[in-house]
Each structure stands twice: as C-alpha cells, then as structure tokens.
PDB file of C-alpha atoms in Angstrom:
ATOM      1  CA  UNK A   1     192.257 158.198 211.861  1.00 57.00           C
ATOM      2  CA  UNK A   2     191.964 162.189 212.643  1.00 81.00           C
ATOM      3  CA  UNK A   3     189.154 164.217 211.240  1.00 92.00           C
ATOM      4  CA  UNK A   4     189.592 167.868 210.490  1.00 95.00           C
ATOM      5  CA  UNK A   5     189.911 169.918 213.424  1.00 96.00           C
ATOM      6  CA  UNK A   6     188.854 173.443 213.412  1.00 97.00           C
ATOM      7  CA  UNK A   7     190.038 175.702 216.140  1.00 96.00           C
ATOM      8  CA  UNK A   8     188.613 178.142 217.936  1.00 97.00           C
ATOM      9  CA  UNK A   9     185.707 176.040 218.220  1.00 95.00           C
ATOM     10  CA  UNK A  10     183.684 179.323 219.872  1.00 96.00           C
ATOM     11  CA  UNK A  11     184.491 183.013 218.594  1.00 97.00           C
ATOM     12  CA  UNK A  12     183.502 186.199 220.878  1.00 98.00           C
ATOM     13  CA  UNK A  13     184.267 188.807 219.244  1.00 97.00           C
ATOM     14  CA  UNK A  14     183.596 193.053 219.350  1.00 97.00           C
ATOM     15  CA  UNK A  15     182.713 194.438 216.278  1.00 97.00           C
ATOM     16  CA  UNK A  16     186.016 195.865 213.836  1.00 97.00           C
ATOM     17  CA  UNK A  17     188.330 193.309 215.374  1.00 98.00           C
ATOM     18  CA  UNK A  18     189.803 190.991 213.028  1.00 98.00           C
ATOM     19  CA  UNK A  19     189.626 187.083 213.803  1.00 98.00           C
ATOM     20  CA  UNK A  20     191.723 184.012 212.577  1.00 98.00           C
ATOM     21  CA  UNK A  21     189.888 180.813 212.178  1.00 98.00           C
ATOM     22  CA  UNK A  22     191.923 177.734 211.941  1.00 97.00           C
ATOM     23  CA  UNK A  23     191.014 174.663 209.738  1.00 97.00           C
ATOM     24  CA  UNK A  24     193.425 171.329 210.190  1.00 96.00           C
ATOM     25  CA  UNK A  25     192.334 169.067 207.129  1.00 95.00           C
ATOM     26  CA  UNK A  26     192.830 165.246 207.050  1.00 93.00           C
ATOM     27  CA  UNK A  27     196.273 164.114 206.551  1.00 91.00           C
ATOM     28  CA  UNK A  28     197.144 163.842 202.712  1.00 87.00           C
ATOM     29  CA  UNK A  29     194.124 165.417 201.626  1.00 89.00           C
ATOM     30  CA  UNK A  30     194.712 167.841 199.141  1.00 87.00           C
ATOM     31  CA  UNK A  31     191.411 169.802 198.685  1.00 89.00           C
ATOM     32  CA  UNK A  32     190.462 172.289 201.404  1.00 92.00           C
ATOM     33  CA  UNK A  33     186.827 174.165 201.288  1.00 92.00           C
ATOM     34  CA  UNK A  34     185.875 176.505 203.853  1.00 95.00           C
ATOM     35  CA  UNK A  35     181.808 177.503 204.053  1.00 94.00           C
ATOM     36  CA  UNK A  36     180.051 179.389 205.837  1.00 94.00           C
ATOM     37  CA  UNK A  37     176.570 178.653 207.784  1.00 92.00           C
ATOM     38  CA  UNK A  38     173.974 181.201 209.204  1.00 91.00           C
ATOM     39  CA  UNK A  39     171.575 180.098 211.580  1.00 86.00           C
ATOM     40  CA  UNK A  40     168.878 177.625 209.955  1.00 81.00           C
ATOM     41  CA  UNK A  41     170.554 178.476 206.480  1.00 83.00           C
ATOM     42  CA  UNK A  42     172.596 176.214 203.909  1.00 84.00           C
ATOM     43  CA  UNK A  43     176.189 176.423 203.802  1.00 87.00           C
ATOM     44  CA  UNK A  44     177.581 179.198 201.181  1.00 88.00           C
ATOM     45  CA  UNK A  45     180.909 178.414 199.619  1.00 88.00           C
ATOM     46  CA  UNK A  46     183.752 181.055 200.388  1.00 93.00           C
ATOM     47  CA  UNK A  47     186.720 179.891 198.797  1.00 92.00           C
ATOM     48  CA  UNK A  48     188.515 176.286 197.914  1.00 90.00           C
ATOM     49  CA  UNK A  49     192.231 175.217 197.798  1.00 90.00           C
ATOM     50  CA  UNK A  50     193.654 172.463 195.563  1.00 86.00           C
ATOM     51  CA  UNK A  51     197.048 171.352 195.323  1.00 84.00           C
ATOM     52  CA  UNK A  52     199.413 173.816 194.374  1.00 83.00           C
ATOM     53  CA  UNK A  53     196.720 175.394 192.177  1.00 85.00           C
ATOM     54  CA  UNK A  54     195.698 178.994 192.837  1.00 87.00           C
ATOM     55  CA  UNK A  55     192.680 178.846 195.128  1.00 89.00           C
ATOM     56  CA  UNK A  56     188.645 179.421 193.992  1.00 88.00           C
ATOM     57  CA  UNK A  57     187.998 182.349 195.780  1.00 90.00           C
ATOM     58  CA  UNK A  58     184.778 182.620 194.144  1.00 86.00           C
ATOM     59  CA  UNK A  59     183.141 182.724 196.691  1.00 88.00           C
ATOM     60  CA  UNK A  60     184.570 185.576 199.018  1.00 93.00           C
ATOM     61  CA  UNK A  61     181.523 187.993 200.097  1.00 93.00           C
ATOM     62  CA  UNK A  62     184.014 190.657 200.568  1.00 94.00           C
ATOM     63  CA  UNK A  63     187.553 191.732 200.565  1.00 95.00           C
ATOM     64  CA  UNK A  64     187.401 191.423 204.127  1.00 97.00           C
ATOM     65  CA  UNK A  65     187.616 188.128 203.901  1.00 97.00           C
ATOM     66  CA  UNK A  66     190.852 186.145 203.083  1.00 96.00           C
ATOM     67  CA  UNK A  67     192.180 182.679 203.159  1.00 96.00           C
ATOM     68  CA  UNK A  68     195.519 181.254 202.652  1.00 95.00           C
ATOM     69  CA  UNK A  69     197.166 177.663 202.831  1.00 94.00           C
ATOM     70  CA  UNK A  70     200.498 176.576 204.287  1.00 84.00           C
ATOM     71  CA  UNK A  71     202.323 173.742 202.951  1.00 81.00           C
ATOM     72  CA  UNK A  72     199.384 172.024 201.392  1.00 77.00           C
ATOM     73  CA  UNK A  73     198.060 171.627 204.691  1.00 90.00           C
ATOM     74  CA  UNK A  74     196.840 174.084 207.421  1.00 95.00           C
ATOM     75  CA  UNK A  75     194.765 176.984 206.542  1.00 96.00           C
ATOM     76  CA  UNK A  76     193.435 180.095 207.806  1.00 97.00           C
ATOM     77  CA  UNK A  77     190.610 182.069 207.104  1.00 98.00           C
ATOM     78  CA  UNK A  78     190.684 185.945 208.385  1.00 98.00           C
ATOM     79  CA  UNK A  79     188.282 188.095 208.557  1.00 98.00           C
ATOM     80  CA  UNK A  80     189.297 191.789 208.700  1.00 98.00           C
ATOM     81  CA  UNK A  81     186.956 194.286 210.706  1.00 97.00           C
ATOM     82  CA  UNK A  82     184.676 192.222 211.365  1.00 98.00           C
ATOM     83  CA  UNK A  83     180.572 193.265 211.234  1.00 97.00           C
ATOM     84  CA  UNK A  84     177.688 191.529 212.599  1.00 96.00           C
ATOM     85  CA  UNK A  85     176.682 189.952 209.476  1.00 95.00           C
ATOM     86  CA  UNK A  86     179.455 188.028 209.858  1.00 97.00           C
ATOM     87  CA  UNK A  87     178.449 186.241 212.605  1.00 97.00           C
ATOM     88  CA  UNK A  88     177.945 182.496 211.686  1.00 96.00           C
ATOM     89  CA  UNK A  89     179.457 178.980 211.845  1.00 96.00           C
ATOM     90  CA  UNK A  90     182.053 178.908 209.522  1.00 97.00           C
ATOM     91  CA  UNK A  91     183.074 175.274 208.511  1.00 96.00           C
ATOM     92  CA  UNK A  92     186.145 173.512 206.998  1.00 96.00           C
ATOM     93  CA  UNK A  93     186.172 170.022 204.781  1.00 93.00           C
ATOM     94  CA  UNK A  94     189.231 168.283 202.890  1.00 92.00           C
ATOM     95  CA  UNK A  95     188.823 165.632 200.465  1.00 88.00           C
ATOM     96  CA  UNK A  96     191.271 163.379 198.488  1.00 82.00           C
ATOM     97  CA  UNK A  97     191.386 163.900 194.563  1.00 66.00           C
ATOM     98  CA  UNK A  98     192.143 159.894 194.965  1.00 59.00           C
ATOM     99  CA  UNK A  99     188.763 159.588 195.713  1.00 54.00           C
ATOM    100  CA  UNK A 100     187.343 160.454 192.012  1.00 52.00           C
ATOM    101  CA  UNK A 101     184.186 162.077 193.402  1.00 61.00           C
ATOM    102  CA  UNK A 102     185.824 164.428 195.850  1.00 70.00           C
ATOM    103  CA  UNK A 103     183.838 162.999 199.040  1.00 81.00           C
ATOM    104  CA  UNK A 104     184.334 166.346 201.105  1.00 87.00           C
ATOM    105  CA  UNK A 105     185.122 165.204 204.999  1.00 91.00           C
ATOM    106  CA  UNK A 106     183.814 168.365 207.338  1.00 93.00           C
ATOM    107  CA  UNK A 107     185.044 169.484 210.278  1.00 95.00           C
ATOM    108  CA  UNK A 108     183.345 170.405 213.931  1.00 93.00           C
ATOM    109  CA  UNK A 109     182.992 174.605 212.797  1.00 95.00           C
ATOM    110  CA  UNK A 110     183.583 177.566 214.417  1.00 97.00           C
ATOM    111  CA  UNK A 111     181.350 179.660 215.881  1.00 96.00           C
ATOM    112  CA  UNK A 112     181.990 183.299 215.018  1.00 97.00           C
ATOM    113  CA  UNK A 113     179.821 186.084 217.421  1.00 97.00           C
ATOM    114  CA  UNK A 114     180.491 189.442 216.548  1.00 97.00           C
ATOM    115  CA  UNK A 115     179.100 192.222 218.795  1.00 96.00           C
TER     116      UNK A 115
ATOM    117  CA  UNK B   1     176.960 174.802 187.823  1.00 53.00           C
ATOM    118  CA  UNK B   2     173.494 172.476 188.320  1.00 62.00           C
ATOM    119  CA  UNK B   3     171.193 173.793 190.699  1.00 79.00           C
ATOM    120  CA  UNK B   4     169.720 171.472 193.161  1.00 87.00           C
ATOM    121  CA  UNK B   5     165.635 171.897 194.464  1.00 90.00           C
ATOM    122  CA  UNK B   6     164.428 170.263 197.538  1.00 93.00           C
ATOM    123  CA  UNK B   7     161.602 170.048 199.815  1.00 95.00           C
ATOM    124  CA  UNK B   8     162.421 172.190 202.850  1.00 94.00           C
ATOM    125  CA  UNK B   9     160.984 169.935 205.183  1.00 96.00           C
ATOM    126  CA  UNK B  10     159.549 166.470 205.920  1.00 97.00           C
ATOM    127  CA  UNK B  11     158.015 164.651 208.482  1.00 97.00           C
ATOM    128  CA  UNK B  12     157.836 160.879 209.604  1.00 97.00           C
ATOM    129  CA  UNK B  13     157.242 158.424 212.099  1.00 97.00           C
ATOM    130  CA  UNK B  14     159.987 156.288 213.667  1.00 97.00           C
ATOM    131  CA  UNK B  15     159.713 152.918 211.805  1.00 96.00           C
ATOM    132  CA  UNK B  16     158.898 154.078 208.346  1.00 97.00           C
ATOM    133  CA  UNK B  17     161.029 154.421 205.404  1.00 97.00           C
ATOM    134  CA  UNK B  18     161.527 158.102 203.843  1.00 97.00           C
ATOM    135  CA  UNK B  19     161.978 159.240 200.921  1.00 98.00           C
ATOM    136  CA  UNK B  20     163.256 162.590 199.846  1.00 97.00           C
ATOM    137  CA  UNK B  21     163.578 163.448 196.213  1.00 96.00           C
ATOM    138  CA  UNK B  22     166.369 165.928 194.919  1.00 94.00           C
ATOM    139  CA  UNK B  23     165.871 167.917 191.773  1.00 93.00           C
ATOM    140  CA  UNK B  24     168.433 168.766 189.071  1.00 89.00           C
ATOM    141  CA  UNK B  25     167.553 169.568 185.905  1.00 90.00           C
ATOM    142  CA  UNK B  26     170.949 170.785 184.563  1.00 86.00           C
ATOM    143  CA  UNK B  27     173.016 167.889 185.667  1.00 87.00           C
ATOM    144  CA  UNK B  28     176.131 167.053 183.465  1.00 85.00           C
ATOM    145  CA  UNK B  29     177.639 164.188 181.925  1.00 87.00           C
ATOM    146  CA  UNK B  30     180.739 163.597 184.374  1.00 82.00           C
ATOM    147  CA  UNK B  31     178.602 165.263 187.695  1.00 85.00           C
ATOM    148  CA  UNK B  32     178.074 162.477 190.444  1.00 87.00           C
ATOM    149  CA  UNK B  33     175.258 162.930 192.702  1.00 90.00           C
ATOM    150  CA  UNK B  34     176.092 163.564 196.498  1.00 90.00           C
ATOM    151  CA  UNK B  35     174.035 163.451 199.910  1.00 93.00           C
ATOM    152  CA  UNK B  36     175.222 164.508 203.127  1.00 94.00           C
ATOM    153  CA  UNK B  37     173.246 164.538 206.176  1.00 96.00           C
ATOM    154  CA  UNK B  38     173.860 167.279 209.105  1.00 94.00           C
ATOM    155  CA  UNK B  39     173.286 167.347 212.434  1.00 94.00           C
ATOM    156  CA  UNK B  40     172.861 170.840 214.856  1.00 88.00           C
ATOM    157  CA  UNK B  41     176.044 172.075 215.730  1.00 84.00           C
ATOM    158  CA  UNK B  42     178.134 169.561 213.538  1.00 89.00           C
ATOM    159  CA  UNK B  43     179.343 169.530 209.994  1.00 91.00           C
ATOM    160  CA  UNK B  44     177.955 167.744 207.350  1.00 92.00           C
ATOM    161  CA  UNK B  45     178.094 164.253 206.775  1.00 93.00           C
ATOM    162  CA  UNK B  46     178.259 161.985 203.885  1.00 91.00           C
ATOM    163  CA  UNK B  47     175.955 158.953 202.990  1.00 94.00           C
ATOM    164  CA  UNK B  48     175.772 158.345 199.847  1.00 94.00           C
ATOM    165  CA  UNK B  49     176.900 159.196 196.466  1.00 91.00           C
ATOM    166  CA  UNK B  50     176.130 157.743 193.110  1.00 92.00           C
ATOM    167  CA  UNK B  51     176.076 158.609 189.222  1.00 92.00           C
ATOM    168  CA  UNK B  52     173.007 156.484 187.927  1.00 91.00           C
ATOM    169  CA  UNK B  53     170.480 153.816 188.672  1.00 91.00           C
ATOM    170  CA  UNK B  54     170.635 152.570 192.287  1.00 95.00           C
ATOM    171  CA  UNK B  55     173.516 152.792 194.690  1.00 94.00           C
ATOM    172  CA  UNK B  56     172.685 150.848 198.287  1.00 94.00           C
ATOM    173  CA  UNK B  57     175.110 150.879 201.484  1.00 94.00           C
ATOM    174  CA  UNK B  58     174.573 150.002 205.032  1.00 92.00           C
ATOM    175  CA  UNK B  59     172.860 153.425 205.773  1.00 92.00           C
ATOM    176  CA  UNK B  60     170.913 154.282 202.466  1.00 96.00           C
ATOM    177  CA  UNK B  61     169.529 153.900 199.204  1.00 97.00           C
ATOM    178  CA  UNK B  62     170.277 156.383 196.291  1.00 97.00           C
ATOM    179  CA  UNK B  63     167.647 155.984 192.808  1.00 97.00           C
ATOM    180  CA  UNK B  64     168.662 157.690 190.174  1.00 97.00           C
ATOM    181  CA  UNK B  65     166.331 157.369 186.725  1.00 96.00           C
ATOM    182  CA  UNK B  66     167.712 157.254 183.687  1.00 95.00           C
ATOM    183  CA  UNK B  67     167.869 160.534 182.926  1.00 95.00           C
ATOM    184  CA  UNK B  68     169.710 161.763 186.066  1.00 94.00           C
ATOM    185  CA  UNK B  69     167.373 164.813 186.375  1.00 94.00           C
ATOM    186  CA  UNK B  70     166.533 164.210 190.149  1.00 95.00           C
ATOM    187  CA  UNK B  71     167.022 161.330 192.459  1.00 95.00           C
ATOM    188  CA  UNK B  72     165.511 159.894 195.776  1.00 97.00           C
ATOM    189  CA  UNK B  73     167.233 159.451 198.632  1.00 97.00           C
ATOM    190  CA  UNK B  74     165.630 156.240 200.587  1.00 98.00           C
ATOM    191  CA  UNK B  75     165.992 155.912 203.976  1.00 97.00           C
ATOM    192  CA  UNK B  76     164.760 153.062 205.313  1.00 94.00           C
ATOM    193  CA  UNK B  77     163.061 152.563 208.903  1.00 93.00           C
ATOM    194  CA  UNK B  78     163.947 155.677 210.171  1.00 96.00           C
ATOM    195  CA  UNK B  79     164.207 156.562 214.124  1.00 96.00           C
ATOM    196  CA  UNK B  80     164.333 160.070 216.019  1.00 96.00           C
ATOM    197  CA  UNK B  81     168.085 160.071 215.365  1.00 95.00           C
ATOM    198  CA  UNK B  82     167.637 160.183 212.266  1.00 96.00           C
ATOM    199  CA  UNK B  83     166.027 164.148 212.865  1.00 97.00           C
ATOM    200  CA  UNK B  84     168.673 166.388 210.516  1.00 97.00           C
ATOM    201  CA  UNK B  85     169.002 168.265 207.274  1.00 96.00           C
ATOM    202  CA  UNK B  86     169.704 166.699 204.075  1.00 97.00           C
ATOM    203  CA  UNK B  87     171.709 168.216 201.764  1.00 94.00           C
ATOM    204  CA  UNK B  88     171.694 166.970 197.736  1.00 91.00           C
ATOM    205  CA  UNK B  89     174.737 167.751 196.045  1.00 87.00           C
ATOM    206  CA  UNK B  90     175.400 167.791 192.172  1.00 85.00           C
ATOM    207  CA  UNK B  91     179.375 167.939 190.972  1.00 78.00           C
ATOM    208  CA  UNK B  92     182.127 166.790 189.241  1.00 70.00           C
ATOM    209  CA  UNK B  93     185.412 165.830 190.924  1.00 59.00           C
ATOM    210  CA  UNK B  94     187.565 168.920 191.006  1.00 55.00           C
ATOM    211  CA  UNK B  95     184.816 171.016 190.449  1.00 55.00           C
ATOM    212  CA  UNK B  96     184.749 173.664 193.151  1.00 53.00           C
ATOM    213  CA  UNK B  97     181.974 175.179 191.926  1.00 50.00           C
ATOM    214  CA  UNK B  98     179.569 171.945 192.677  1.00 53.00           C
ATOM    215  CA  UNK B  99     179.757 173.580 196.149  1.00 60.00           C
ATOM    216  CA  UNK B 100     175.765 175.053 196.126  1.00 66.00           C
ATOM    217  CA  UNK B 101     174.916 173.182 199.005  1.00 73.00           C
ATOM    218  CA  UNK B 102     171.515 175.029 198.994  1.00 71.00           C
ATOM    219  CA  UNK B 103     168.731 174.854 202.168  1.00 76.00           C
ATOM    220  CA  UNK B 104     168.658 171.193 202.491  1.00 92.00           C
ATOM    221  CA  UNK B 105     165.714 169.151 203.515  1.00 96.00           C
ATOM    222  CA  UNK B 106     164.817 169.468 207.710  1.00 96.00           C
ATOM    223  CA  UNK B 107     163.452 165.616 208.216  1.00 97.00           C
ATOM    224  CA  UNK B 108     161.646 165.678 211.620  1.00 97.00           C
ATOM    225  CA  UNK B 109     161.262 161.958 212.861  1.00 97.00           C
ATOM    226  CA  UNK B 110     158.336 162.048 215.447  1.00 96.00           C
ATOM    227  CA  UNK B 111     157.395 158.672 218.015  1.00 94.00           C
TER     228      UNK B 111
END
C-alpha cells in the first residue's frame, strides 16, 4: 500500500518567508510525528499528533514553529519567518496504535534551504 | 524518558556479521526496544523491535539480557548496502516522548 508522502520534497527559500511543509500519513494511522534532521545529526522531535488528543508539542524549538492536523489525517507544519538555522530535512512518520509498539513508518522528508 | 548511548561509528568488511550494542540504563517496565536503520536522503527505517531475550526476522537479530539495560543489534553477513546509520530506540506505545532518536551509529561496510 502507500507510504507517507511528504510534499515539497525540496524547499528554496529567502530568509523571513514563511513555508508550509506537507506530511500525508498512511491511511488509518492515527499517530503523526514530525522531526527534524540537520546535516549528519539525529532526528529531534518537534511535535506528535494522536487521535483526537491535543498534540505533544514538546518539542517545538520556537513559536515560529506550528503544526496542525486535519481530519485525523493530513498535516502541516509552518514555519513562520524563517532563519537559517532552520534549514534542515524535516521528516514525517505515522504509526497505528493497533500495532502495540507504535512501529513509526517515515516518510521521504523535505528539504528546507533558507537563504 | 530513557536515554539511549551508542557508538558513533563502526566499520566492517562485506561478509562479516556486526554487531552494534545500544545502551539504556533507565529503561522501563512496559518500554519495547526499537531499531531503525537510515539511509542518506531517506527516512528511517524499521528492523527490528523487541522487549527481552532474542527477537530474529529475515533481516536481523535483536539480544536483549535479562536486565534490558542495553541490547545488540546482530547483523549478520553484512554487504556495502548495508552502509547507514542505526538508530536504537527505547519507548512505550503511546509514549511520544520515546522520540530521542539520538546520533545513531554510522556502519561503514568496506570490500
């Protein structure tokens, strides 16, 4: 079946702009995590969605960054004036909650340049 | 929230089996024990999970010791594409905060 999808797959963008990064998870999956990955780093939780539940955004680095979920299903994570710093590969995984250990399923990432 | 220590990087030779241990001292009861291998420019990847002793499947082999403060991930015969970063993950289902994915382990397989 489908992955996740993650669209723009490549972001250009000038510094102060704001972006929109789209994350499609797996049909019927009801968790939704979005990372993100600097070059040759880990990946660094920014928020998670489950359910109806009010998200974990625990992991925000800034109030420039914000996340929502429509209908259980698509989200999309914006980033408001962007900086440089920002500049990663942000990534998007869903997992099922019927699978009891919460195998996370990633998607491709976007790639975020800021100038 | 366990914490999760690895080495940063290993290297092998195609043909031999690796092994990369995971440390976690502050496991919990209910936490399950995740890997997930990553390749450039692509999202992480699971292989294999598994709470204690020894989990096998058609990719990997997961040891656990008894008291579930680190575990070994085996991989067995390894070739160049098996060149990635290995993440260990420590967590409980629902858990959001199991998300510490940390630095991962770079395996370099040379021929």
């Amino acid at each position: 079946g489908a992955g996740v999808s993650q669209s723009p797959s490549n972001k250009v963008t000038e510094k102060g702009k704001d972006v929109e990064l789209r994350c499609d998870p797996i049909s019927g999956h009801t968790a939704l995590y979005w990372y993100r990955q600097s070059l040759g780093q880990g990946l660094e939780f920014l928020i998670y969605f489950q359910g109806n539940s009010a998200p974990d955004k625990s992991g925000l680095p800034s109030d420039r960054f914000s996340a929502e979920r429509t209908g259980g299903s698509v989200s999309t994570l914006t980033i408001q004036r962007t900086q440089q710093e920002d500049s990663a590969v942000y990534l998007c995984a869903s997992s099922s909650r019927r699978e009891r250990t919460d195998t996370q399923y990633f998607g491709p990432g976007t790639r975020l340049t800021v100038l | 929230l366990a914490k999760t220590t690895q080495p940063i990087s290993m290297d092998s030779y195609e043909g031999q089996e690796v092994n990369i241990t995971c440390s976690h001292n502050n496991i919990a009861t209910n936490d399950y024990i995740t890997w997930y291998q990553q390749f450039p420019s692509q999202g992480p990847r699971f292989i294999i999970q598994g709470y204690k002793t020894k989990v096998t499947n058609e990719v990997a082999s997961l040891f656990i010791p008894a008291d579930r403060k680190s575990s070994t991930l085996s991989l067995p015969r390894v070739s160049l594409s098996d060149t990635a970063v290995y993440y260990c993950l420590v967590g409980s289902s629902g858990s959001a905060r199991q998300l510490t994915f940390g630095s991962g382990t770079q395996l370099t397989v040379l021929p």
